[in-house]
Coordinates of C-alpha atoms in Angstrom, one line a residue:
Chain A
X1 CA -52.8 -44.0 -78.8
X2 CA -51.2 -47.2 -80.2
X3 CA -48.8 -50.0 -79.3
X4 CA -45.2 -50.0 -80.6
X5 CA -43.6 -53.4 -80.9
X6 CA -39.8 -53.8 -81.3
X7 CA -39.1 -56.3 -84.0
X8 CA -36.7 -59.1 -83.2
X9 CA -34.7 -59.9 -86.4
X10 CA -31.2 -60.5 -87.8
X11 CA -31.3 -57.8 -90.5
X12 CA -32.5 -60.5 -93.0
X13 CA -35.7 -61.9 -91.5
X14 CA -38.2 -61.1 -88.9
X15 CA -38.0 -63.6 -86.0
X16 CA -41.3 -65.4 -85.4
X17 CA -41.2 -64.5 -81.6
X18 CA -42.2 -61.0 -82.6
X19 CA -45.6 -62.4 -83.6
X20 CA -46.3 -63.4 -80.0
X21 CA -46.0 -59.7 -78.9
X22 CA -48.5 -58.8 -81.7
X23 CA -51.1 -61.1 -80.1
X24 CA -50.4 -59.5 -76.7
X25 CA -50.6 -56.0 -78.2
X26 CA -54.1 -56.8 -79.6
X27 CA -55.3 -57.2 -76.1
X28 CA -54.6 -53.5 -75.2
X29 CA -55.2 -51.6 -78.5
X30 CA -56.4 -52.0 -82.1
X31 CA -53.6 -49.9 -83.6
X32 CA -50.3 -51.7 -83.7
X33 CA -47.0 -50.5 -85.1
X34 CA -43.7 -52.3 -85.5
X35 CA -40.3 -50.7 -85.1
X36 CA -37.6 -52.3 -87.3
X37 CA -34.2 -51.0 -86.3
X38 CA -31.3 -52.5 -88.1
X39 CA -28.9 -52.1 -91.0
X40 CA -29.8 -53.0 -94.5
X41 CA -32.9 -54.6 -93.1
X42 CA -35.4 -53.8 -95.9
X43 CA -36.5 -57.5 -96.1
X44 CA -37.4 -57.4 -92.4
X45 CA -39.5 -54.3 -92.9
X46 CA -41.3 -56.0 -95.8
X47 CA -42.1 -59.1 -93.7
X48 CA -43.3 -56.9 -90.8
X49 CA -45.6 -55.1 -93.2
X50 CA -47.4 -58.3 -94.0
X51 CA -48.0 -59.2 -90.3
X52 CA -51.8 -59.3 -89.7
X53 CA -53.4 -56.4 -87.9
X54 CA -50.2 -54.2 -88.0
X55 CA -50.9 -50.8 -89.6
X56 CA -47.5 -49.2 -89.7
X57 CA -43.9 -50.2 -89.9
X58 CA -41.3 -47.6 -88.7
X59 CA -37.9 -48.3 -90.1
X60 CA -34.6 -47.0 -88.8
X61 CA -32.0 -48.4 -91.2
X62 CA -28.5 -47.3 -90.2
X63 CA -25.2 -49.0 -89.7
X64 CA -25.2 -48.1 -86.0
X65 CA -28.0 -50.5 -85.5
X66 CA -26.4 -53.4 -87.3
X67 CA -25.4 -55.3 -84.1
X68 CA -28.4 -54.3 -82.0
X69 CA -26.3 -52.7 -79.3
X70 CA -28.5 -51.5 -76.5
X71 CA -26.5 -48.3 -76.2
X72 CA -27.7 -47.2 -79.6
X73 CA -31.1 -48.7 -79.7
X74 CA -32.4 -47.5 -76.4
X75 CA -32.4 -43.8 -77.3
X76 CA -34.1 -44.7 -80.6
X77 CA -36.8 -46.6 -78.8
X78 CA -37.2 -43.9 -76.2
X79 CA -37.6 -41.3 -79.0
X80 CA -40.1 -43.3 -81.1
X81 CA -41.8 -44.8 -78.1
X82 CA -42.7 -41.4 -76.6
X83 CA -45.6 -41.2 -79.0
X84 CA -47.2 -44.4 -77.9
X85 CA -49.2 -45.7 -74.9
X86 CA -47.4 -49.0 -74.9
X87 CA -44.0 -50.3 -76.0
X88 CA -43.8 -54.1 -76.3
X89 CA -41.1 -56.5 -77.1
X90 CA -40.9 -60.3 -76.8
X91 CA -38.6 -61.2 -73.8
X92 CA -35.6 -62.5 -75.8
X93 CA -32.0 -62.1 -74.6
X94 CA -31.8 -59.2 -77.0
X95 CA -34.9 -57.4 -75.7
X96 CA -34.0 -58.0 -72.1
X97 CA -30.7 -56.2 -72.8
X98 CA -32.3 -53.3 -74.7
X99 CA -35.8 -52.6 -73.2
X100 CA -34.9 -51.7 -69.6
X101 CA -32.3 -49.2 -70.9
X102 CA -34.9 -47.6 -73.1
X103 CA -37.4 -47.5 -70.2
X104 CA -35.0 -45.7 -67.9
X105 CA -34.4 -43.1 -70.6
X106 CA -38.2 -42.6 -70.7
X107 CA -38.3 -42.5 -66.9
X108 CA -40.6 -45.5 -66.9
X109 CA -40.5 -48.5 -64.6
X110 CA -40.7 -51.4 -67.1
X111 CA -42.8 -54.5 -66.5
X112 CA -40.8 -57.6 -67.4
X113 CA -41.9 -60.9 -68.9
X114 CA -45.7 -60.6 -68.7
X115 CA -47.7 -63.8 -69.0
X116 CA -51.1 -62.2 -69.0
X117 CA -53.0 -58.9 -69.7
X118 CA -55.8 -57.9 -67.3
X119 CA -56.4 -54.5 -68.9
X120 CA -54.3 -51.8 -70.6
X121 CA -52.5 -50.9 -67.4
X122 CA -52.5 -54.2 -65.5
X123 CA -50.4 -57.2 -66.3
X124 CA -49.7 -60.7 -64.8
X125 CA -46.1 -61.8 -64.5
X126 CA -44.3 -64.7 -62.9
X127 CA -42.1 -64.0 -59.9
X128 CA -39.9 -66.2 -57.7
X129 CA -39.0 -68.5 -60.5
X130 CA -42.6 -68.9 -61.5
X131 CA -43.7 -70.2 -58.1
X132 CA -46.2 -67.2 -58.0
X133 CA -48.0 -65.0 -60.4
X134 CA -48.1 -61.3 -59.5
X135 CA -50.7 -58.9 -60.9
X136 CA -49.3 -55.4 -61.2
X137 CA -50.7 -52.1 -62.4
X138 CA -48.3 -49.6 -64.0
X139 CA -48.9 -46.0 -63.1
X140 CA -46.5 -44.7 -65.7
X141 CA -48.0 -42.8 -68.7
X142 CA -46.3 -45.1 -71.1
X143 CA -46.2 -48.8 -70.4
X144 CA -42.9 -50.4 -71.4
X145 CA -43.3 -54.2 -71.3
X146 CA -41.5 -57.4 -72.3
X147 CA -43.8 -60.2 -73.2
X148 CA -43.3 -63.9 -72.4
X149 CA -43.5 -65.5 -75.8
X150 CA -44.9 -68.8 -74.6
X151 CA -47.8 -67.1 -72.9
X152 CA -49.3 -65.7 -76.1
X153 CA -50.0 -67.4 -79.4
X154 CA -48.2 -66.1 -82.5
X155 CA -50.2 -63.8 -84.6
X156 CA -50.4 -64.5 -88.4
X157 CA -47.4 -63.3 -90.3
X158 CA -49.5 -62.9 -93.4
X159 CA -52.4 -60.9 -94.8
X160 CA -51.3 -57.5 -93.3
X161 CA -50.9 -54.4 -95.3
X162 CA -48.9 -52.1 -93.1
X163 CA -47.4 -48.9 -94.5
X164 CA -43.6 -48.6 -94.3
X165 CA -42.2 -45.3 -93.0
X166 CA -38.4 -44.6 -92.9
X167 CA -37.2 -42.4 -90.0
X168 CA -33.9 -40.5 -89.8
X169 CA -32.8 -41.2 -86.2
X170 CA -29.3 -42.5 -85.9
X171 CA -27.9 -42.7 -82.4
X172 CA -24.3 -43.7 -81.9
X173 CA -23.1 -43.7 -78.3
X174 CA -19.7 -45.1 -79.5
X175 CA -18.9 -46.3 -76.0
X176 CA -19.6 -49.9 -76.9
X177 CA -18.2 -51.9 -79.8
X178 CA -19.3 -55.2 -81.2
X179 CA -16.3 -57.5 -81.5
X180 CA -17.6 -61.0 -82.4
X181 CA -20.4 -63.5 -82.2
X182 CA -20.1 -67.2 -81.8
X183 CA -23.4 -68.5 -82.8
X184 CA -23.9 -72.3 -83.0
X185 CA -26.1 -73.2 -85.9
X186 CA -28.1 -76.4 -85.7
X187 CA -30.4 -77.9 -88.3
X188 CA -32.9 -78.5 -85.4
X189 CA -35.9 -76.3 -84.6
X190 CA -35.2 -73.3 -82.3
X191 CA -36.0 -73.9 -78.7
X192 CA -38.5 -71.1 -78.5
X193 CA -41.5 -72.2 -80.5
X194 CA -40.6 -75.9 -81.0
X195 CA -43.4 -78.4 -80.9
X196 CA -41.3 -81.0 -79.2
X197 CA -38.3 -80.4 -76.9
X198 CA -35.9 -83.0 -75.6
X199 CA -33.8 -81.9 -72.7
X200 CA -30.8 -83.6 -71.0
X201 CA -29.4 -83.2 -67.5
X202 CA -26.4 -84.0 -65.5
X203 CA -27.1 -87.7 -65.6
X204 CA -25.8 -87.8 -69.2
X205 CA -22.4 -87.7 -67.6
X206 CA -20.3 -86.1 -70.4
X207 CA -20.5 -84.0 -73.5
X208 CA -19.9 -87.1 -75.6
X209 CA -22.9 -88.9 -74.0
X210 CA -25.0 -85.8 -74.3
X211 CA -25.0 -86.5 -78.1
X212 CA -27.5 -89.2 -77.3
X213 CA -29.9 -86.4 -76.6
X214 CA -29.2 -84.8 -80.0
X215 CA -29.7 -88.2 -81.8
X216 CA -32.9 -88.8 -80.0
X217 CA -34.2 -85.2 -80.7
X218 CA -33.3 -85.6 -84.4
X219 CA -35.4 -88.7 -84.6
X220 CA -38.4 -86.8 -83.1
X221 CA -37.7 -83.6 -85.0
X222 CA -37.3 -81.9 -81.7
X223 CA -35.4 -79.0 -80.3
X224 CA -32.7 -79.7 -77.7
X225 CA -32.6 -78.2 -74.2
X226 CA -30.5 -78.7 -71.1
X227 CA -30.6 -78.3 -67.4
X228 CA -28.4 -75.7 -65.7
X229 CA -26.3 -78.6 -64.3
X230 CA -25.7 -80.0 -67.8
X231 CA -24.7 -76.5 -69.1
X232 CA -22.4 -75.7 -66.1
X233 CA -20.7 -79.1 -66.6
X234 CA -20.0 -78.2 -70.2
X235 CA -22.2 -80.9 -71.7
X236 CA -24.3 -78.4 -73.6
X237 CA -23.9 -74.8 -74.8
X238 CA -25.3 -72.0 -72.6
X239 CA -28.2 -71.0 -74.9
X240 CA -29.8 -74.4 -74.5
X241 CA -30.4 -73.8 -70.8
X242 CA -34.1 -74.1 -70.0
X243 CA -35.2 -72.4 -66.8
X244 CA -35.8 -69.3 -64.7
X245 CA -32.9 -67.4 -66.1
X246 CA -32.6 -69.3 -69.4
X247 CA -35.1 -70.2 -72.1
X248 CA -38.8 -70.4 -71.3
X249 CA -40.5 -73.1 -73.4
X250 CA -44.0 -74.5 -73.6
X251 CA -44.0 -77.2 -76.4
X252 CA -46.7 -79.8 -77.0
X253 CA -44.3 -82.4 -75.7
X254 CA -41.3 -81.9 -73.3
X255 CA -39.1 -84.9 -72.6
X256 CA -36.8 -84.4 -69.6
X257 CA -34.0 -87.0 -69.6
X258 CA -31.8 -87.4 -66.5
X259 CA -33.0 -84.1 -65.1
X260 CA -33.9 -84.0 -61.4
X261 CA -36.2 -80.9 -61.8
X262 CA -35.0 -78.1 -59.6
X263 CA -37.6 -75.3 -59.2
X264 CA -35.5 -73.1 -61.4
X265 CA -35.7 -75.7 -64.2
X266 CA -39.4 -76.3 -63.8
X267 CA -39.9 -72.5 -64.1
X268 CA -38.8 -72.8 -67.7
X269 CA -40.9 -75.7 -68.9
X270 CA -43.9 -76.4 -66.6
X271 CA -46.3 -74.8 -69.0
X272 CA -45.6 -77.5 -71.6
X273 CA -48.7 -79.4 -72.7
X274 CA -47.4 -83.0 -72.1
X275 CA -44.3 -83.6 -69.9
X276 CA -42.4 -86.9 -69.9
X277 CA -39.6 -87.5 -67.4
X278 CA -37.1 -90.3 -67.5
X279 CA -35.0 -90.5 -64.3
X280 CA -33.3 -93.1 -62.2
X281 CA -34.4 -91.5 -58.9
X282 CA -38.1 -92.0 -58.3
X283 CA -38.1 -89.2 -55.7
X284 CA -36.8 -86.6 -58.3
X285 CA -39.0 -83.5 -58.3
X286 CA -39.4 -83.7 -62.0
X287 CA -41.9 -86.5 -61.5
X288 CA -44.2 -84.0 -59.7
X289 CA -44.9 -82.1 -62.9
X290 CA -44.6 -85.0 -65.4
X291 CA -47.7 -86.5 -67.0
X292 CA -45.7 -89.7 -67.7
X293 CA -42.8 -90.7 -65.6
X294 CA -40.4 -93.6 -66.3
X295 CA -38.2 -94.6 -63.4
X296 CA -35.1 -96.1 -64.9
X297 CA -31.7 -95.7 -66.4
X298 CA -31.6 -93.4 -69.4
X299 CA -28.9 -95.3 -71.1
X300 CA -31.1 -98.3 -71.4
X301 CA -34.4 -96.4 -71.8
X302 CA -33.2 -94.1 -74.7
X303 CA -32.3 -96.9 -77.2
X304 CA -35.5 -98.7 -76.3
X305 CA -37.5 -95.5 -76.9
X306 CA -35.7 -94.9 -80.3
X307 CA -36.4 -98.5 -81.3
X308 CA -40.1 -98.2 -80.4
X309 CA -40.6 -95.0 -82.5
Chain B
X1 CA -9.5 -48.9 -60.5
X2 CA -12.5 -48.8 -58.3
X3 CA -15.5 -51.2 -58.6
X4 CA -19.0 -50.7 -57.2
X5 CA -21.0 -53.9 -56.6
X6 CA -24.7 -53.5 -55.8
X7 CA -26.2 -56.5 -54.0
X8 CA -29.7 -57.4 -53.1
X9 CA -31.1 -59.1 -50.0
X10 CA -33.5 -61.8 -51.2
X11 CA -35.1 -65.0 -49.8
X12 CA -32.5 -67.7 -49.9
X13 CA -32.3 -69.7 -53.2
X14 CA -33.3 -73.0 -51.5
X15 CA -36.5 -71.7 -49.8
X16 CA -39.9 -72.1 -51.4
X17 CA -41.9 -68.9 -51.2
X18 CA -45.7 -68.9 -51.2
X19 CA -48.3 -66.1 -51.3
X20 CA -49.5 -64.5 -48.1
X21 CA -52.9 -65.9 -46.9
X22 CA -54.6 -62.7 -48.1
X23 CA -52.8 -62.9 -51.4
X24 CA -51.4 -59.3 -51.0
X25 CA -47.9 -60.4 -51.7
X26 CA -45.3 -63.1 -51.2
X27 CA -44.9 -64.3 -47.6
X28 CA -41.3 -63.6 -46.7
X29 CA -41.6 -63.2 -42.9
X30 CA -39.2 -65.4 -41.0
X31 CA -37.6 -66.9 -44.1
X32 CA -33.9 -67.3 -44.5
X33 CA -32.4 -64.3 -46.4
X34 CA -29.2 -64.3 -48.5
X35 CA -27.4 -62.3 -51.1
X36 CA -29.1 -62.8 -54.4
X37 CA -27.0 -65.6 -56.2
X38 CA -26.3 -63.4 -59.3
X39 CA -25.1 -60.6 -57.0
X40 CA -22.8 -63.1 -55.3
X41 CA -21.3 -63.9 -58.7
X42 CA -20.8 -60.1 -59.2
X43 CA -19.0 -59.8 -55.8
X44 CA -16.8 -62.7 -56.7
X45 CA -15.8 -61.2 -60.0
X46 CA -14.8 -57.9 -58.4
X47 CA -12.7 -59.8 -55.9
X48 CA -11.0 -61.8 -58.6
X49 CA -10.1 -58.5 -60.4
X50 CA -8.6 -57.2 -57.2
X51 CA -6.6 -60.4 -56.7
X52 CA -5.2 -59.9 -60.2
X53 CA -4.0 -56.4 -59.1
X54 CA -6.4 -54.6 -61.5
X55 CA -8.6 -53.1 -58.8
X56 CA -7.7 -51.1 -55.7
X57 CA -11.1 -50.8 -54.0
X58 CA -14.4 -52.7 -54.0
X59 CA -17.5 -51.0 -52.6
X60 CA -20.7 -53.0 -52.0
X61 CA -24.0 -51.2 -51.8
X62 CA -27.5 -52.4 -51.1
X63 CA -30.8 -50.6 -50.9
X64 CA -33.0 -52.0 -48.3
X65 CA -34.0 -52.2 -44.6
X66 CA -31.6 -52.2 -41.6
X67 CA -31.4 -56.0 -41.8
X68 CA -29.8 -55.8 -45.3
X69 CA -26.6 -55.0 -43.4
X70 CA -26.3 -58.7 -43.0
X71 CA -25.8 -59.1 -46.7
X72 CA -23.3 -56.3 -46.8
X73 CA -21.3 -57.9 -44.0
X74 CA -21.3 -61.1 -46.0
X75 CA -19.9 -59.2 -49.0
X76 CA -17.3 -57.6 -46.7
X77 CA -16.4 -61.1 -45.5
X78 CA -15.9 -62.3 -49.0
X79 CA -13.4 -59.5 -49.7
X80 CA -15.2 -56.3 -50.4
X81 CA -13.4 -53.3 -48.8
X82 CA -16.3 -51.1 -47.6
X83 CA -20.1 -51.0 -47.8
X84 CA -22.9 -48.6 -48.2
X85 CA -26.5 -49.2 -47.1
X86 CA -29.2 -47.0 -48.7
X87 CA -31.7 -47.3 -45.9
X88 CA -35.4 -47.7 -46.8
X89 CA -38.3 -49.9 -45.9
X90 CA -39.9 -49.5 -49.3
X91 CA -39.5 -52.5 -51.6
X92 CA -37.7 -50.3 -54.1
X93 CA -38.3 -50.9 -57.9
X94 CA -35.4 -51.3 -60.3
X95 CA -35.7 -47.8 -61.7
X96 CA -35.5 -46.2 -58.3
X97 CA -32.6 -48.6 -57.4
X98 CA -30.8 -47.4 -60.6
X99 CA -31.4 -43.8 -59.6
X100 CA -29.9 -44.3 -56.1
X101 CA -26.9 -46.1 -57.7
X102 CA -26.6 -43.2 -60.2
X103 CA -26.1 -40.8 -57.2
X104 CA -23.6 -43.1 -55.6
X105 CA -21.7 -43.3 -59.0
X106 CA -21.4 -39.5 -58.9
X107 CA -20.1 -39.6 -55.3
X108 CA -17.8 -42.6 -55.7
X109 CA -16.8 -42.4 -59.4
X110 CA -16.3 -46.2 -59.9
X111 CA -14.6 -47.3 -63.2
X112 CA -16.7 -50.5 -63.2
X113 CA -20.1 -51.4 -61.8
X114 CA -20.8 -55.1 -61.6
X115 CA -24.3 -56.3 -60.9
X116 CA -26.2 -59.5 -60.9
X117 CA -28.3 -59.8 -64.1
X118 CA -31.5 -60.4 -62.2
X119 CA -32.7 -60.9 -58.6
X120 CA -34.4 -64.3 -58.0
X121 CA -37.4 -62.7 -56.2
X122 CA -38.8 -60.2 -58.7
X123 CA -37.0 -61.7 -61.8
X124 CA -37.0 -58.3 -63.4
X125 CA -33.6 -58.2 -65.0
X126 CA -33.6 -54.4 -65.3
X127 CA -31.3 -52.6 -62.8
X128 CA -28.0 -52.8 -64.6
X129 CA -29.4 -51.7 -68.0
X130 CA -31.3 -48.8 -66.3
X131 CA -28.2 -47.6 -64.5
X132 CA -26.4 -47.8 -67.9
X133 CA -29.0 -45.5 -69.4
X134 CA -29.0 -43.0 -66.5
X135 CA -25.2 -42.8 -66.5
X136 CA -24.9 -43.1 -70.3
X137 CA -22.3 -45.9 -69.6
X138 CA -22.0 -48.8 -72.0
X139 CA -23.3 -52.2 -70.8
X140 CA -22.2 -55.8 -71.0
X141 CA -25.2 -57.7 -69.8
X142 CA -25.4 -61.5 -69.1
X143 CA -21.6 -61.8 -68.9
X144 CA -20.0 -65.1 -68.9
X145 CA -16.4 -63.7 -69.2
X146 CA -14.9 -60.4 -68.3
X147 CA -11.4 -59.0 -69.1
X148 CA -10.0 -55.6 -68.5
X149 CA -7.7 -54.3 -71.3
X150 CA -6.4 -50.8 -70.7
X151 CA -9.4 -48.5 -70.4
X152 CA -11.8 -51.1 -71.9
X153 CA -13.8 -54.0 -70.6
X154 CA -14.1 -57.0 -72.9
X155 CA -17.2 -58.9 -72.1
X156 CA -18.4 -62.2 -73.4
X157 CA -22.2 -62.2 -73.2
X158 CA -24.7 -65.0 -73.3
X159 CA -27.2 -64.4 -76.1
X160 CA -29.9 -66.4 -77.9
X161 CA -27.9 -68.8 -80.1
X162 CA -24.5 -68.5 -78.4
X163 CA -22.1 -65.9 -77.2
X164 CA -21.3 -62.3 -78.2
X165 CA -18.2 -60.3 -77.4
X166 CA -18.3 -56.6 -76.9
X167 CA -15.7 -54.1 -76.0
X168 CA -16.8 -51.3 -73.6
X169 CA -15.1 -48.1 -72.8
X170 CA -14.8 -47.6 -69.0
X171 CA -16.6 -46.6 -66.9
X172 CA -19.0 -49.4 -67.8
X173 CA -21.7 -51.6 -66.5
X174 CA -21.4 -55.4 -66.4
X175 CA -24.2 -57.8 -65.3
X176 CA -23.3 -61.3 -64.4
X177 CA -24.7 -64.5 -65.8
X178 CA -24.4 -67.9 -64.1
X179 CA -21.2 -69.0 -65.7
X180 CA -19.1 -65.9 -65.0
X181 CA -17.5 -67.6 -62.0
X182 CA -18.2 -69.9 -59.1
X183 CA -18.4 -67.8 -55.9
X184 CA -16.2 -68.7 -52.9
X185 CA -17.4 -69.1 -49.3
X186 CA -16.4 -66.7 -46.6
X187 CA -13.8 -68.1 -44.1
X188 CA -14.4 -67.7 -40.4
X189 CA -11.5 -65.3 -39.8
X190 CA -12.7 -63.2 -42.7
X191 CA -16.2 -63.1 -41.2
X192 CA -14.7 -61.8 -38.0
X193 CA -12.6 -59.2 -39.8
X194 CA -15.6 -58.1 -41.8
X195 CA -17.2 -56.8 -38.6
X196 CA -14.6 -54.1 -38.4
X197 CA -14.8 -53.0 -42.1
X198 CA -16.5 -49.6 -42.7
X199 CA -20.2 -49.7 -43.4
X200 CA -22.0 -46.3 -43.9
X201 CA -25.7 -45.6 -44.2
X202 CA -27.4 -43.0 -46.3
X203 CA -31.1 -42.5 -47.1
X204 CA -32.7 -42.1 -50.6
X205 CA -33.8 -38.6 -49.4
X206 CA -30.1 -37.7 -48.7
X207 CA -29.3 -38.9 -52.2
X208 CA -32.2 -36.8 -53.5
X209 CA -34.0 -39.8 -55.0
X210 CA -37.7 -40.3 -55.0
X211 CA -38.2 -44.0 -54.5
X212 CA -42.0 -44.0 -54.4
X213 CA -43.5 -46.9 -56.4
X214 CA -44.5 -46.6 -60.0
X215 CA -46.3 -49.9 -60.1
X216 CA -48.8 -51.3 -57.7
X217 CA -48.8 -55.0 -56.7
X218 CA -52.5 -55.9 -56.7
X219 CA -52.2 -59.5 -55.7
X220 CA -50.0 -62.6 -55.8
X221 CA -51.4 -66.1 -56.5
X222 CA -50.1 -69.6 -57.1
X223 CA -49.8 -70.6 -60.8
X224 CA -52.2 -73.2 -62.1
X225 CA -51.0 -76.5 -60.6
X226 CA -50.4 -79.5 -62.9
X227 CA -52.4 -82.5 -62.0
X228 CA -50.4 -85.5 -60.9
X229 CA -49.2 -87.8 -63.7
X230 CA -48.7 -91.5 -63.8
X231 CA -45.6 -93.7 -63.6
X232 CA -45.4 -96.0 -66.6
X233 CA -44.0 -99.5 -66.3
X234 CA -41.6 -99.5 -69.2
X235 CA -40.6 -97.8 -72.4
X236 CA -43.2 -99.8 -74.4
X237 CA -46.0 -98.6 -72.1
X238 CA -44.7 -95.0 -72.4
X239 CA -44.5 -95.0 -76.2
X240 CA -48.0 -96.6 -76.3
X241 CA -49.5 -93.9 -74.1
X242 CA -47.7 -91.0 -75.9
X243 CA -49.1 -92.3 -79.2
X244 CA -52.6 -93.3 -78.2
X245 CA -53.5 -91.4 -75.1
X246 CA -51.6 -88.1 -75.3
X247 CA -51.4 -88.3 -79.1
X248 CA -48.2 -86.2 -79.2
X249 CA -45.9 -88.5 -81.2

C-alpha cells in the first residue's frame, strides 16, 4: 500500500506546502504518489515528478478541474484514493474544502489538521484552538488526513524521478459554477512558510495606519499577518488572519504589534521559534507567549524599531 | 424556501478547557455550554434571509444529549421556527453527523442547509462538506457573503489569497465563516416565546444511522508550554537582543 498526496497548485506551479505533506507521508510509508488534478497543468506534474522520494505522479488534466471545485475533485480523489492506505493533503483552505467531501464519498471519517504521526493509524492533532493535543487512532481501512504544514518540514522539491501517468477520469457535477476570484497579490512572502511574520492588531486603529505594518514588514522582508479584530474592522484582508480558524504560521520570528493575544490568535502562531510582542497593555495575554515583550505605544516603537534596523 | 440549520452544543467560547486528570479526554463537566459561534452565524444568516422574505421556514437541528435542547431553544429564541433534536449520548463524529443530516434532508427537503464551517471544540471543519458529498449537493464553504438569485445561491468564499465567488444550484450547502454576519442577541420576550415553539426528538436508530465511532481518542494532553520570556526596557534593547541573543534579524 502507498500514500496518495493531493498536490496544491494553481495549474502553473506546485505550491511548496505540498512538500510538507510529503515529509508527513514518509513517516507512514516508503511509497508515495502525488495526484495532480487540474487543467493544462503539465508543468505542475513535471515539478511533482522531481520531488524527492515520490515514485509516481498521477495526472488528471481536464477543464472540469481548472478551478479546483470540490464537487468535481472529491469523486476523483475518492476513485483514485481507493487504491491507497492513506490519502494526505496539506490543510490549506482548498484542501479543507475538498478532502472531507472526498472522505465522505469513501465512507471514511477524515482526520483533520494532524500535527504529529505516532504510527500509520495514529495521529496527533490540536483541538480546542490548540489548547490541547489529542491522539486519535483511525479504524477506517483508508486514512484520509489533512496535514498541518507548519508541523512537518518541507521535503526537497528536487532530485526525485517520479513517473508520470495520465488518467482519464473527468467528473463534472455541474451543480457548482466558478464565477470569479479576487486574489490580492503582494510582493511579500506568503504567510505559510515565511521566515519572518509581522502581524498587526486592532490597536493600529485604521486601514491607513495598518500600512505601518506593511512598511515595517517590507523592511524585514517579512510576510504580513493580522488578528481577527483587525480583519473584522477592515484594516486587513481576510486571508491575513492568523489563528484557530485562519492561517497557522510557525516562522523563525513572529512580531505581534498591537495584538492582545486571544487564545484563538495564539493558536495560530504559538509554535513560532521567537515571538516578539509590542503592546501598550502590560497585562495583554500575548506577553505570556512572547520571548521578548515591549510595553509601549506602537506608534512610537515602530519608527524607533525601523530606525534601529 | 426552507432552510435547515444544524447547530452544535460546545463549551462556551470564553472558557478555557483543560484535559481530564487521567488524560482520557477534555474536561467539560460543569463548564458553560453555548451554541458553537460559527453555528450562531449560520442561524443569523438564515434569519436574515427570512427577514428579506426569501425563506418561509427555518428548522434548527442538533445531534447530542438531552441538554442540547438548551442550544435549540436559543436558536428558536433568535428566530428559528422549529427544532429537531437527534438524541444520543455518543460524541458523534462529523461523518455520522452528516449521515443523520442526510436523513433529515430526505424528510424535510430543505432548499438550503447553512452550517458553521467548524466547531470550536474538535476543530474538524468537515460536516458541511461531508453532507454535500452524501446529498450530492454543491457546497459554498467558508462563506463571507451569501445571496439568493432565483434557484441559485451566490456565495463569496474566503480562500487562501483572497475571495472566490461561486454560483450553486439549489439545494445547496453553505458553511459560514466569521465575516458572514454579526449574530444578534435573543430578546427576553423572544426567549419566552421560544419555549412554546415546536421541538421534536428522534434518535439515530429511528433515522437508520449507525453513529458508532470510527476513530478512537487515545488521550489528550497539554501542548508544550513556552517558557516565560522577558520584558525589554526599550526598542534599542529589543533590537540588540534580537540581533545578538536570538539571532533572528
